[in-house]
PDB file of C-alpha atoms in Angstrom:
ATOM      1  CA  UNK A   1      54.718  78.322 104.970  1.00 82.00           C
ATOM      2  CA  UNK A   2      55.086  78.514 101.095  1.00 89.00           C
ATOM      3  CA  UNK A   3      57.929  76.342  99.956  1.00 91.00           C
ATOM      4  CA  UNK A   4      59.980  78.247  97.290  1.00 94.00           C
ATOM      5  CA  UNK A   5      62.829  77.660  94.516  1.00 92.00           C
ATOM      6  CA  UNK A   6      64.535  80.925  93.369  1.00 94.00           C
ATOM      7  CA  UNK A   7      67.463  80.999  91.059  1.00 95.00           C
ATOM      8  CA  UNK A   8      69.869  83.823  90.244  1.00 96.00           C
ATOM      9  CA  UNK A   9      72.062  84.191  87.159  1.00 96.00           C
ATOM     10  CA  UNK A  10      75.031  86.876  87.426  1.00 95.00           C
ATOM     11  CA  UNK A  11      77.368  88.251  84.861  1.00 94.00           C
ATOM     12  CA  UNK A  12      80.561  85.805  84.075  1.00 92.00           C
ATOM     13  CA  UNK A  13      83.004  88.412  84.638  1.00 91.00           C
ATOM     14  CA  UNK A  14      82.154  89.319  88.620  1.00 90.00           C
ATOM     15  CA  UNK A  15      85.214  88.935  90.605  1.00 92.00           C
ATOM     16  CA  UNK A  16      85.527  85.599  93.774  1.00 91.00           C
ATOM     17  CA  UNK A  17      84.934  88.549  96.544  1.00 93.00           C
ATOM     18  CA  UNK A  18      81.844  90.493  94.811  1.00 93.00           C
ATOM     19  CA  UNK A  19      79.991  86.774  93.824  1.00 94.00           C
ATOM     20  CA  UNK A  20      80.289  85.967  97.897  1.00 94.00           C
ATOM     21  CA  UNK A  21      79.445  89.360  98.728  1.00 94.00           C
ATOM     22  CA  UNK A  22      75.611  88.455  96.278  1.00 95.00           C
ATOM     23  CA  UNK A  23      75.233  85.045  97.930  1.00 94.00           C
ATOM     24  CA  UNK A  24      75.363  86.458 101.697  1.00 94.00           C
ATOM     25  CA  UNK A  25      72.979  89.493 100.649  1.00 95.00           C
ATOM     26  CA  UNK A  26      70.408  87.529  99.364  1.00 95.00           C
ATOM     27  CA  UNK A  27      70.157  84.839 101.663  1.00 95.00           C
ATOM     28  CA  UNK A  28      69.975  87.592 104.426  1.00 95.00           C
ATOM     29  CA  UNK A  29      67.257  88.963 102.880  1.00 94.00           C
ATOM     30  CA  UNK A  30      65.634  85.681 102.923  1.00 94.00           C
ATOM     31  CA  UNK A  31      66.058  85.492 106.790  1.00 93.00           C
ATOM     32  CA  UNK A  32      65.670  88.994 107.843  1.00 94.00           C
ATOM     33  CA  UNK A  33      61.998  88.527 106.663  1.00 93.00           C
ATOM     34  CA  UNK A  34      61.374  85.148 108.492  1.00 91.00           C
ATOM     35  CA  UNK A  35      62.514  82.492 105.492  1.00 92.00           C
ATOM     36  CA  UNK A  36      64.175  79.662 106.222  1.00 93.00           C
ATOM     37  CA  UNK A  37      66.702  78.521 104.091  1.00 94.00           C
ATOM     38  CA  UNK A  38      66.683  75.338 103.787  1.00 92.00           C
ATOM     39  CA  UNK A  39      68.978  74.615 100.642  1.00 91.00           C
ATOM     40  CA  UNK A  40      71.894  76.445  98.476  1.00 93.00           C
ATOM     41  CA  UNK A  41      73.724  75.336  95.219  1.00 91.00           C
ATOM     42  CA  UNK A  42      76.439  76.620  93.218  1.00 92.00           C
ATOM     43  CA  UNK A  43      75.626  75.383  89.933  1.00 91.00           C
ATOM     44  CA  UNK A  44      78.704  77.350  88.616  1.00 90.00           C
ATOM     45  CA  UNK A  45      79.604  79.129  85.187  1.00 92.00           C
ATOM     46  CA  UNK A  46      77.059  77.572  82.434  1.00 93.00           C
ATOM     47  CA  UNK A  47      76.620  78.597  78.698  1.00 95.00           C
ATOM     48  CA  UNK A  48      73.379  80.413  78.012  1.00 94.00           C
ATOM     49  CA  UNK A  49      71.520  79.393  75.363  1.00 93.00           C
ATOM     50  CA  UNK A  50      70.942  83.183  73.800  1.00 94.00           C
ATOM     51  CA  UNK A  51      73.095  86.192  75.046  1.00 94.00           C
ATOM     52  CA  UNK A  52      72.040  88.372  77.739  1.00 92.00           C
ATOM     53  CA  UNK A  53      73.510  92.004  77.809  1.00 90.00           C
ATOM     54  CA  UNK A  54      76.628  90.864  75.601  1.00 91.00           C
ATOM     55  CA  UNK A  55      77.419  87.999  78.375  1.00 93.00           C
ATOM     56  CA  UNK A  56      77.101  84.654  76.684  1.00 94.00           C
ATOM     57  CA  UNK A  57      78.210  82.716  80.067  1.00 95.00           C
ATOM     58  CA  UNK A  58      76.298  83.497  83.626  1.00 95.00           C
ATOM     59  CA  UNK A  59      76.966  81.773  87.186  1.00 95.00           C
ATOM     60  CA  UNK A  60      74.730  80.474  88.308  1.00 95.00           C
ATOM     61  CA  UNK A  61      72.639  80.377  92.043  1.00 95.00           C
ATOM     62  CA  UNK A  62      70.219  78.572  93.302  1.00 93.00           C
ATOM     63  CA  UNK A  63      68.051  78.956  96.788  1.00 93.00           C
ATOM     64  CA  UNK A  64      65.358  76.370  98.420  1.00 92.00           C
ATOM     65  CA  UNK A  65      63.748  78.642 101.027  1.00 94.00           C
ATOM     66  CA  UNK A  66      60.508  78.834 103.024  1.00 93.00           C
ATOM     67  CA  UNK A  67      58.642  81.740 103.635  1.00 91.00           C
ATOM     68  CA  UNK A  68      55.481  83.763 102.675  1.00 90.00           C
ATOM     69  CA  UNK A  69      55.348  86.150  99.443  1.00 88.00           C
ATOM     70  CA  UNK A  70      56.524  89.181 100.980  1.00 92.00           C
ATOM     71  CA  UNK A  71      59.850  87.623 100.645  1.00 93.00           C
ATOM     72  CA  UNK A  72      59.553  86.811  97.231  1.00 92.00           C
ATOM     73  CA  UNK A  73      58.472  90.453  96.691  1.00 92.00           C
ATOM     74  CA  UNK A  74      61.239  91.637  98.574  1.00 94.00           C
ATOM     75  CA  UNK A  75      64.292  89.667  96.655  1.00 93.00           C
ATOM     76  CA  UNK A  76      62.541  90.963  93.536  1.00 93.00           C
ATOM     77  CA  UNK A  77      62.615  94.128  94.153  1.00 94.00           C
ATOM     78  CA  UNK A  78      66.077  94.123  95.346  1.00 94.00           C
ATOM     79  CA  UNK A  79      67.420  91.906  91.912  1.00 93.00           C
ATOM     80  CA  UNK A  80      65.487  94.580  89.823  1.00 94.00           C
ATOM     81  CA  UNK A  81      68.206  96.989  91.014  1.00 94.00           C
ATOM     82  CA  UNK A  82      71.216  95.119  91.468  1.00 92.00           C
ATOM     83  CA  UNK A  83      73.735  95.692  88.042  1.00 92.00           C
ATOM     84  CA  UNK A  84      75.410  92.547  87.974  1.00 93.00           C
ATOM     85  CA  UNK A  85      73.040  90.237  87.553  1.00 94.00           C
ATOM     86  CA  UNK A  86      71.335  88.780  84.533  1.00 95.00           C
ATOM     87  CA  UNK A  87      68.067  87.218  85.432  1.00 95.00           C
ATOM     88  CA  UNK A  88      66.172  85.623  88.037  1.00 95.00           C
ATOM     89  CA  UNK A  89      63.407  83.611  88.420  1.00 95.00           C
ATOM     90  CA  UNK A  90      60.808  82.407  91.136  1.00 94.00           C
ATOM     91  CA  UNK A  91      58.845  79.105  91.730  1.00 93.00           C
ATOM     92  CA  UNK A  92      56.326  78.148  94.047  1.00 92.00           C
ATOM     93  CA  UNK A  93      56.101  74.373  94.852  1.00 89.00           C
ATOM     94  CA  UNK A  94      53.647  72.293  97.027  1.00 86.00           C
ATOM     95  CA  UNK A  95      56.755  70.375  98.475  1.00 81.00           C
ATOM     96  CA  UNK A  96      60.728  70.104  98.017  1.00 76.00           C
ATOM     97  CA  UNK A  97      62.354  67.457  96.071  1.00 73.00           C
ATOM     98  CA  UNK A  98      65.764  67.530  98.252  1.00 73.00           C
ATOM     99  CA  UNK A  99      67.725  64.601  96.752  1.00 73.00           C
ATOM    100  CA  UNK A 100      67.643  65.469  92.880  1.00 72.00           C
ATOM    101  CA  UNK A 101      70.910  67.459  91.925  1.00 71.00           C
ATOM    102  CA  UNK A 102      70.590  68.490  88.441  1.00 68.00           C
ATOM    103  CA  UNK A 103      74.116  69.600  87.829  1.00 68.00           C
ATOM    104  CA  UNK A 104      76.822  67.334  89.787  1.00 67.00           C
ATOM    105  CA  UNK A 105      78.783  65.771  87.542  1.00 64.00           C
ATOM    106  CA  UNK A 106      79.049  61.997  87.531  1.00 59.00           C
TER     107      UNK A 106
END
């Protein structure tokens, strides 16, 4: 099993009911094709360092899952479609580093 970090940056202005409804779909996606999740975050509403499709804000997602490429392939594919997001981004990694949280405030 690959281990993989994928993170997901939709548009600011999404309403509380349509941001839940993109964190169930794509961590079904992930299990439908035999991932395992093994880690979410929130990382919330961050600035973005240049603007992306007028949006200078995005919220920000963030999956640990494990799983072969197919499911990689397969959240891609369905990202490329989906409107209200702004960009995502895959990395492979040889192992997880679980205890690190970038973005709780202290």
């Amino acid at each position: 099993m690959n281990c993989y970090e994928h993170t997901i940056v939709v548009r600011q202005d999404l309403q509380k009911k349509s941001l839940d409804g993109i964190k169930t779909k794509y961590q079904s996606i992930i299990e439908k094709n035999e991932g395992r999740l093994v880690k979410f975050e929130e990382w919330g509403l961050l600035n973005l360092s240049a603007p992306i499709k007028r949006n200078r804000k995005g919220y920000y997602l963030h999956y640990k899952f494990e799983g072969s490429g197919k499911i990689v392939g397969e959240l891609e594919r369905n990202e490329r479609i989906d409107d209200q997001l702004l960009r995502f981004m895959t990395v492979k990694y040889k192992k997880f580093d679980l205890e690190k949280n970038f973005f709780v405030k202290k």
